[in-house]
Amino acid sequence: MKFGGTSVASADRVKRVARLIKSHSKDNEIVVVASAIKGVTDDLIQISESVRKGSKTDVEKFIDRFKKLHMDMAKTSMTKEKTRKELRNVLNVVIKELEDVLNGMVLLGEVTPKSQDYLLSFGERLTTSILSYALKDIGISTESLTGKNTGIITDSNYGEAKPLMDTTKLRVSNKIIPMLRNGTVPVVTGFVGADQNGNLTTLGRGGSDYTATIIASCINADEVWLWTDVDGLMTADPRIVKNAKVLKEVSYAEAMEMALFGAKYMHPRALEPILDKGIPTRIRNTFKSENNGTQVLKNPKINTRQIVKSVSMIRNTALIDVRGGSMVGVPGIAAKIFDIMGKNNINIMMISQSPSESSISMVVSKNDLDSAVNSLELSLLGKVIKTINVTDNVAIIAAVGSGMRGIKGVASRIFGAIAKHDVNVMMIAQGSSELNLAFVVNDKDCEEAVRALHEEFELSKIE
Ligand code: ASP
Ligand code: MG
């Protein structure tokens, strides 16, 4: 069971989570994975900015705030004085370490990817201790572990580390299975692992889901439950479409397409470790634990005959269009363009090329836009590329559903509905898996476009 950042965001919530774990632990062996308190990872990333600027007072203020947040929570989430005291001692040690790390970084005035990962690990380390003591407080035998102590070994690609599954499998099963046999509930930091030299690494934003599936795969778990603050994967973001519905069952492939966009953001590789074994995964709401949520399965049983199952969007993106007469019919141009983007660490979210070959369009996150345009200009402008056009403020809309495969007329329904709402389409891409049809619109039109498609495919009536 993995609990997201909102599920552990207050003392009451921690208590609720502890009771939830206790009630399920009667008939099950449970491994718990916890995220940092919502917003804490963002704060830690932000404070590394202050470190870069050498702003000592900002860092001091941050430490005070950080300490208070966790200490206050720790105080009110325990009922017994004994556990409260023990937890306080544990937290003091971890927070002291955080202070040392931050002070060291300020002295150096430097944030390396390695030190940043070390810093980011503190969010998860603190919630894991708090949650573990909350379990102790209500009589559950438990132990809190970092991803490193659990045995999650990764490569050294800080900030976006990947598990080395062979080693990890051996270590995690050796560590976790005896604990379960002993009746101990391991509470593990999400998001955090360590490389082969023992340096802490992180798995990328939203990486706690990934931690859960890595462990599940290592110990051959029966199921993975991702507890979050929404009811599951939905037909659309309910903040945009009022009558959006929870999907009861989706396939792994569909879930991976939806996870990137939807109300429940999931780490893009989160389902990878459990695909082979087909371990069923549930997305459930901590605050409405009576609901079943969404089940993610290899082969969903419910045949809804639904062509499109969900409509989602990614905002804060920009469209880059590169053109040049000498791009036509010359092999290797696309490779050059993408090579430069890759070398500069720019993630391309969508690509399309017209058959005339005179232009290639791609969508990147707005954060990457400057660096993308700069590197293209430096390396290719005036050579193979003649012009680079940028459209800021676009959004990707994606219609997802395995029922689209081989069905005629889906595209026509999609674009017909969009046209009826007077929204202009700037770029289109569909993979040949036909699982996902994505297009780009002006950001100001994106909510309208989502609602139009939700209505066209009658997703509010989905079973
Ligand atoms: N705390 C990390 C993040 O905010 C990992 C997670 O929440 O899954 O990205
Ligand atoms: Mg999270």
XYZ file of C-alpha atoms and ligand atoms in Angstrom:
473
model
C 0.000 0.000 0.000
C 1.364 3.338 -1.022
C 0.052 6.504 0.555
C 0.418 9.772 -1.351
C 1.371 13.175 -0.013
C -2.161 14.347 0.776
C -2.902 11.136 2.680
C -0.203 11.987 5.227
C -0.648 15.755 5.246
C -1.984 16.174 8.809
C -2.019 14.386 12.146
C -5.649 13.329 11.635
C -4.834 11.901 8.264
C -1.845 9.987 9.566
C -4.091 8.499 12.241
C -6.683 7.583 9.631
C -4.025 5.929 7.468
C -2.689 3.990 10.452
C -6.188 2.702 11.256
C -6.729 1.776 7.617
C -3.505 -0.235 7.592
C -4.424 -1.875 10.881
C -7.845 -2.933 9.646
C -6.375 -4.546 6.517
C -3.454 -6.125 8.317
C -5.732 -8.607 10.060
C -6.058 -10.723 6.920
C -3.083 -9.537 4.891
C 0.639 -9.033 4.976
C 1.207 -5.404 4.108
C 4.212 -3.383 3.022
C 3.578 0.337 3.377
C 5.207 2.981 1.166
C 4.845 6.644 2.107
C 5.337 9.886 0.169
C 6.472 13.164 1.647
C 3.762 15.486 2.959
C 2.115 17.226 0.026
C 4.187 20.248 -1.020
C 7.299 19.234 0.890
C 9.221 17.936 -2.122
C 8.414 21.171 -3.960
C 9.665 23.137 -0.936
C 12.882 21.163 -0.835
C 13.454 21.824 -4.522
C 12.799 25.482 -3.957
C 15.164 25.754 -1.037
C 17.949 24.398 -3.180
C 17.459 27.575 -5.245
C 18.158 29.620 -2.112
C 21.222 27.471 -1.492
C 22.500 28.323 -4.960
C 22.073 31.981 -4.161
C 23.877 31.446 -0.857
C 20.890 32.841 1.016
C 21.599 31.620 4.515
C 18.633 33.307 6.175
C 16.191 31.682 3.748
C 17.696 28.330 4.561
C 17.475 28.942 8.306
C 13.847 30.019 7.996
C 13.132 26.960 5.942
C 14.640 24.607 8.503
C 12.513 26.152 11.250
C 9.360 25.820 9.195
C 10.181 22.297 8.142
C 10.944 21.218 11.665
C 7.764 22.758 13.041
C 5.592 21.156 10.372
C 6.796 17.651 11.141
C 7.173 18.057 14.899
C 3.648 19.458 15.305
C 2.261 16.624 13.297
C 4.225 14.065 15.221
C 2.967 15.449 18.496
C -0.729 15.238 17.682
C -0.688 11.985 15.759
C 0.390 9.930 18.798
C -1.888 9.090 21.694
C 0.730 7.533 23.958
C 3.411 9.605 25.624
C 5.951 6.821 25.130
C 5.657 6.620 21.338
C 5.503 10.411 21.145
C 8.797 10.687 22.961
C 10.510 7.991 20.915
C 9.325 9.563 17.686
C 10.524 12.988 18.793
C 14.007 11.579 19.307
C 14.007 9.901 15.907
C 12.809 13.050 14.146
C 15.393 15.191 15.918
C 18.169 12.993 14.576
C 16.847 13.121 11.003
C 16.253 16.871 11.145
C 19.743 17.423 12.530
C 21.096 15.529 9.540
C 19.011 17.701 7.220
C 20.443 20.816 8.864
C 23.974 19.541 8.405
C 23.343 18.721 4.764
C 21.803 22.117 4.052
C 24.529 24.009 5.900
C 27.161 22.100 3.991
C 25.447 22.930 0.722
C 25.185 26.617 1.680
C 28.893 26.703 2.536
C 29.744 25.310 -0.857
C 27.079 27.447 -2.514
C 26.504 24.504 -4.769
C 23.675 22.135 -5.564
C 24.696 19.057 -7.493
C 22.165 16.475 -8.684
C 23.654 14.166 -6.075
C 23.283 16.573 -3.153
C 19.811 17.526 -4.368
C 18.683 13.900 -4.186
C 20.108 13.584 -0.699
C 18.164 16.698 0.247
C 14.917 15.482 -1.348
C 15.050 12.216 0.576
C 14.237 13.990 3.839
C 10.570 14.554 2.983
C 9.888 10.832 2.702
C 12.184 9.932 5.580
C 10.201 12.056 8.001
C 6.715 10.887 6.984
C 7.872 7.291 7.075
C 9.008 7.676 10.677
C 5.821 9.459 11.664
C 3.582 6.869 10.040
C 5.538 3.997 11.485
C 5.208 5.406 15.002
C 1.509 6.053 14.425
C 1.194 2.318 13.752
C 3.202 1.466 16.840
C 0.959 3.783 18.798
C -2.076 1.624 17.938
C -0.341 -1.646 18.633
C 1.065 -2.704 15.260
C 4.550 -4.149 15.067
C 6.388 -2.094 12.473
C 9.737 -0.802 11.302
C 10.497 2.225 9.138
C 13.026 1.834 6.359
C 14.569 4.020 3.700
C 14.469 2.758 0.133
C 18.181 2.205 0.543
C 17.798 -0.002 3.616
C 15.009 -1.842 1.865
C 17.457 -2.741 -0.878
C 16.315 -0.590 -3.790
C 19.509 -0.215 -5.798
C 19.459 2.157 -8.745
C 21.764 3.568 -11.387
C 23.407 6.913 -10.578
C 21.121 9.006 -12.757
C 20.253 11.401 -9.932
C 16.779 12.878 -10.040
C 15.489 10.214 -12.405
C 17.181 7.033 -11.225
C 16.151 3.601 -12.468
C 16.221 0.487 -10.317
C 18.716 -2.245 -11.149
C 16.105 -4.940 -10.839
C 18.258 -8.054 -10.460
C 20.187 -6.798 -7.448
C 17.151 -5.011 -6.096
C 15.029 -8.121 -6.264
C 17.466 -10.143 -4.251
C 17.993 -7.533 -1.584
C 14.385 -6.418 -1.227
C 13.026 -9.924 -0.914
C 15.716 -10.836 1.622
C 14.868 -7.795 3.677
C 11.095 -7.619 3.408
C 9.888 -11.217 3.376
C 11.333 -12.151 6.805
C 9.744 -9.016 8.260
C 6.353 -9.991 6.877
C 6.715 -13.543 8.183
C 7.447 -12.008 11.598
C 4.241 -10.033 11.544
C 6.093 -6.737 11.150
C 4.725 -4.047 8.839
C 7.614 -2.411 6.956
C 7.050 1.287 6.277
C 9.295 2.334 3.396
C 10.198 5.761 2.024
C 8.752 6.189 -1.440
C 10.753 7.906 -4.172
C 14.175 7.153 -2.663
C 16.781 4.529 -3.505
C 20.553 4.346 -3.492
C 23.130 3.706 -6.172
C 25.746 0.985 -5.984
C 28.086 3.283 -4.070
C 25.452 3.882 -1.430
C 24.592 7.442 -2.489
C 20.913 8.293 -2.144
C 19.037 8.677 -5.418
C 15.466 9.628 -6.285
C 13.261 7.959 -8.874
C 11.711 11.082 -10.427
C 8.671 13.096 -9.394
C 5.759 10.997 -8.242
C 8.260 8.204 -7.686
C 6.549 6.725 -4.634
C 4.163 4.818 -6.879
C 7.222 3.403 -8.566
C 8.712 2.355 -5.229
C 5.515 0.459 -4.455
C 5.518 -1.459 -7.729
C 9.251 -2.190 -7.501
C 8.776 -3.756 -4.080
C 5.621 -5.566 -5.203
C 7.494 -7.134 -8.069
C 10.432 -8.135 -5.840
C 8.270 -9.940 -3.292
C 5.619 -11.219 -5.735
C 2.848 -9.298 -4.043
C -0.749 -10.237 -4.759
C -1.834 -6.664 -5.297
C -0.636 -3.069 -5.220
C -2.931 -0.420 -3.770
C -2.094 3.191 -4.476
C -3.995 5.288 -1.941
C -4.492 8.850 -3.070
C -6.929 11.761 -2.780
C -9.051 11.024 -5.833
C -11.458 8.163 -6.433
C -9.344 6.554 -9.124
C -8.620 7.089 -12.793
C -11.426 9.113 -14.258
C -12.996 9.866 -17.601
C -11.687 13.432 -17.200
C -10.411 15.763 -14.523
C -13.490 16.416 -12.338
C -12.336 19.983 -11.772
C -12.948 20.590 -15.460
C -15.763 18.215 -16.279
C -18.376 18.224 -13.536
C -19.911 14.858 -14.418
C -16.641 12.989 -14.914
C -16.840 9.341 -13.835
C -14.503 6.919 -12.116
C -13.351 4.089 -14.373
C -13.817 0.706 -12.696
C -11.287 -1.217 -14.742
C -8.611 -0.227 -17.201
C -5.711 -2.073 -18.798
C -2.077 -1.376 -17.935
C -1.612 0.204 -21.341
C -4.581 2.512 -20.852
C -3.523 3.411 -17.324
C -0.053 4.363 -18.511
C -1.519 6.663 -21.123
C -3.937 8.217 -18.636
C -1.589 8.509 -15.709
C 0.517 11.180 -17.296
C -2.361 13.546 -17.766
C -5.117 12.724 -15.357
C -6.176 13.936 -11.938
C -4.074 11.142 -10.464
C -0.601 11.824 -11.748
C 1.385 8.624 -11.776
C 5.076 8.156 -12.411
C 5.410 7.254 -16.106
C 7.334 4.072 -15.336
C 5.278 3.139 -12.296
C 3.575 0.162 -13.905
C 6.685 -1.219 -15.588
C 7.912 -3.471 -12.744
C 4.605 -5.327 -12.466
C 3.700 -5.744 -16.138
C 5.332 -9.178 -16.581
C 3.775 -10.657 -13.515
C 0.465 -8.933 -14.137
C 0.093 -7.889 -10.511
C -3.293 -6.133 -10.255
C -3.072 -2.549 -9.087
C -5.807 -0.508 -7.480
C -6.036 3.240 -7.227
C -8.124 4.152 -4.207
C -9.198 7.192 -2.232
C -7.832 7.316 1.337
C -10.698 9.552 2.344
C -13.407 7.347 0.831
C -11.960 3.981 1.641
C -15.349 2.297 1.182
C -15.048 2.857 -2.606
C -13.310 0.296 -4.752
C -11.474 2.780 -6.928
C -9.998 1.836 -10.277
C -8.495 -1.551 -10.939
C -5.604 -1.700 -13.364
C -5.351 -5.174 -14.882
C -3.618 -7.016 -17.657
C -6.943 -7.973 -19.232
C -9.879 -5.994 -17.893
C -13.020 -8.098 -17.729
C -15.534 -5.331 -18.072
C -16.134 -4.813 -21.741
C -17.626 -1.380 -21.816
C -17.396 -1.289 -25.610
C -16.324 2.220 -24.965
C -14.234 3.629 -27.793
C -12.716 6.469 -25.827
C -12.446 6.001 -22.062
C -10.861 9.199 -20.935
C -9.967 12.665 -22.099
C -7.089 14.432 -20.517
C -4.708 17.282 -21.058
C -1.249 18.562 -20.312
C -0.857 22.290 -19.891
C 2.267 24.409 -19.638
C 3.636 23.157 -22.901
C 5.021 24.875 -25.983
C 5.069 23.967 -29.649
C 8.296 24.219 -31.629
C 8.128 24.081 -35.384
C 11.364 23.787 -37.368
C 11.439 24.344 -41.108
C 13.922 24.360 -43.921
C 13.979 23.474 -47.596
C 17.112 21.412 -47.158
C 15.338 19.133 -44.733
C 13.381 17.543 -47.582
C 14.518 14.095 -48.618
C 17.716 14.243 -46.586
C 18.120 11.224 -44.336
C 19.267 11.849 -40.806
C 17.724 15.277 -40.218
C 15.232 14.090 -37.654
C 18.021 12.148 -35.951
C 20.120 15.315 -35.724
C 17.302 17.345 -34.255
C 16.351 14.758 -31.669
C 19.954 14.031 -30.836
C 20.490 17.658 -29.885
C 17.353 17.685 -27.794
C 18.424 14.478 -26.092
C 21.933 15.674 -25.364
C 20.488 18.766 -23.727
C 18.184 16.696 -21.599
C 15.014 17.965 -23.192
C 12.043 15.697 -23.082
C 9.954 15.766 -26.250
C 6.328 15.075 -25.470
C 4.901 14.880 -28.962
C 6.264 14.839 -32.511
C 4.844 15.143 -35.981
C 6.287 15.569 -39.423
C 4.407 16.398 -42.568
C 5.014 14.066 -45.515
C 6.438 17.012 -47.460
C 9.239 16.745 -44.906
C 9.713 20.489 -44.863
C 8.750 20.860 -41.230
C 8.942 18.953 -37.992
C 6.799 19.967 -35.027
C 7.357 18.984 -31.468
C 5.901 19.790 -28.087
C 8.034 20.313 -25.012
C 7.350 21.402 -21.482
C 7.514 25.175 -21.039
C 10.351 24.683 -18.576
C 12.446 23.191 -21.365
C 11.487 25.686 -24.042
C 14.396 28.151 -23.729
C 16.990 25.494 -23.560
C 15.411 23.628 -26.502
C 15.321 26.677 -28.748
C 18.831 27.764 -27.752
C 20.368 24.433 -28.495
C 18.577 24.094 -31.830
C 19.697 27.591 -32.804
C 23.279 26.985 -31.794
C 23.655 23.697 -33.582
C 21.361 23.654 -36.580
C 20.027 27.096 -37.467
C 21.380 28.316 -40.771
C 22.523 24.801 -41.597
C 19.683 22.357 -42.059
C 17.047 24.465 -40.356
C 15.924 27.762 -41.791
C 13.387 28.915 -39.262
C 12.290 27.986 -35.776
C 8.782 29.013 -34.794
C 7.577 28.817 -31.245
C 4.015 28.895 -30.019
C 3.947 29.436 -26.339
C 0.965 28.529 -24.199
C -0.372 25.418 -25.786
C -1.961 22.344 -24.274
C -1.980 18.726 -25.372
C -5.363 17.025 -25.344
C -5.402 13.265 -25.422
C -8.263 10.849 -25.949
C -7.356 7.421 -24.569
C -8.996 4.037 -24.909
C -8.038 0.642 -26.274
C -11.473 0.481 -27.910
C -10.250 3.008 -30.473
C -8.109 0.379 -32.130
C -9.361 -0.530 -35.571
C -12.573 1.486 -35.209
C -13.292 3.783 -38.115
C -14.459 7.321 -37.683
C -12.983 8.023 -34.259
C -10.796 10.839 -35.540
C -13.682 12.335 -37.429
C -15.844 12.353 -34.297
C -13.055 13.898 -32.266
C -12.247 16.686 -34.669
C -15.889 17.212 -35.561
C -16.667 17.842 -31.905
C -13.699 20.159 -31.537
C -14.662 22.145 -34.626
C -18.229 22.519 -33.367
C -16.806 24.262 -30.321
C -14.806 26.555 -32.539
C -11.429 25.354 -31.257
C -8.440 25.366 -33.582
C -6.219 22.286 -33.761
C -2.518 23.088 -34.211
C -0.926 19.649 -34.369
C -2.006 16.027 -34.273
C -0.330 12.756 -33.388
C -1.561 9.227 -33.096
C 0.649 6.288 -32.351
C 0.014 3.222 -34.444
C -1.074 1.410 -31.282
C -4.222 3.534 -31.697
C -4.538 3.706 -27.938
C -4.219 7.413 -27.797
C -5.068 10.225 -30.148
C -3.457 13.471 -29.120
C -3.642 16.971 -30.481
C -2.498 20.431 -29.552
C -4.686 23.476 -28.971
C -4.174 26.953 -27.625
C -4.076 26.769 -23.840
C -7.084 29.043 -23.470
C -9.217 26.514 -25.369
C -8.090 23.375 -23.587
C -10.852 23.043 -21.000
C -13.488 23.627 -23.643
C -11.895 20.938 -25.811
C -11.872 18.403 -22.978
C -15.532 19.057 -22.225
C -16.435 18.769 -25.907
C -14.881 15.314 -26.204
C -16.286 14.121 -22.901
C -19.711 14.992 -24.214
C -19.184 13.575 -27.706
C -18.235 10.140 -26.347
C -20.894 10.305 -23.613
C -18.342 9.530 -20.943
C -20.632 10.606 -18.133
C -22.706 7.474 -18.924
C -19.781 5.073 -18.789
C -20.371 1.873 -16.794
N 7.470 13.230 -2.900
C 7.790 12.912 -4.246
C 7.191 13.941 -5.181
O 6.517 14.853 -4.739
C 7.399 11.529 -4.628
C 5.920 11.240 -4.621
O 5.138 12.019 -4.089
O 5.523 10.210 -5.154
O 7.414 13.864 -6.344
Mg 3.131 12.633 -4.670
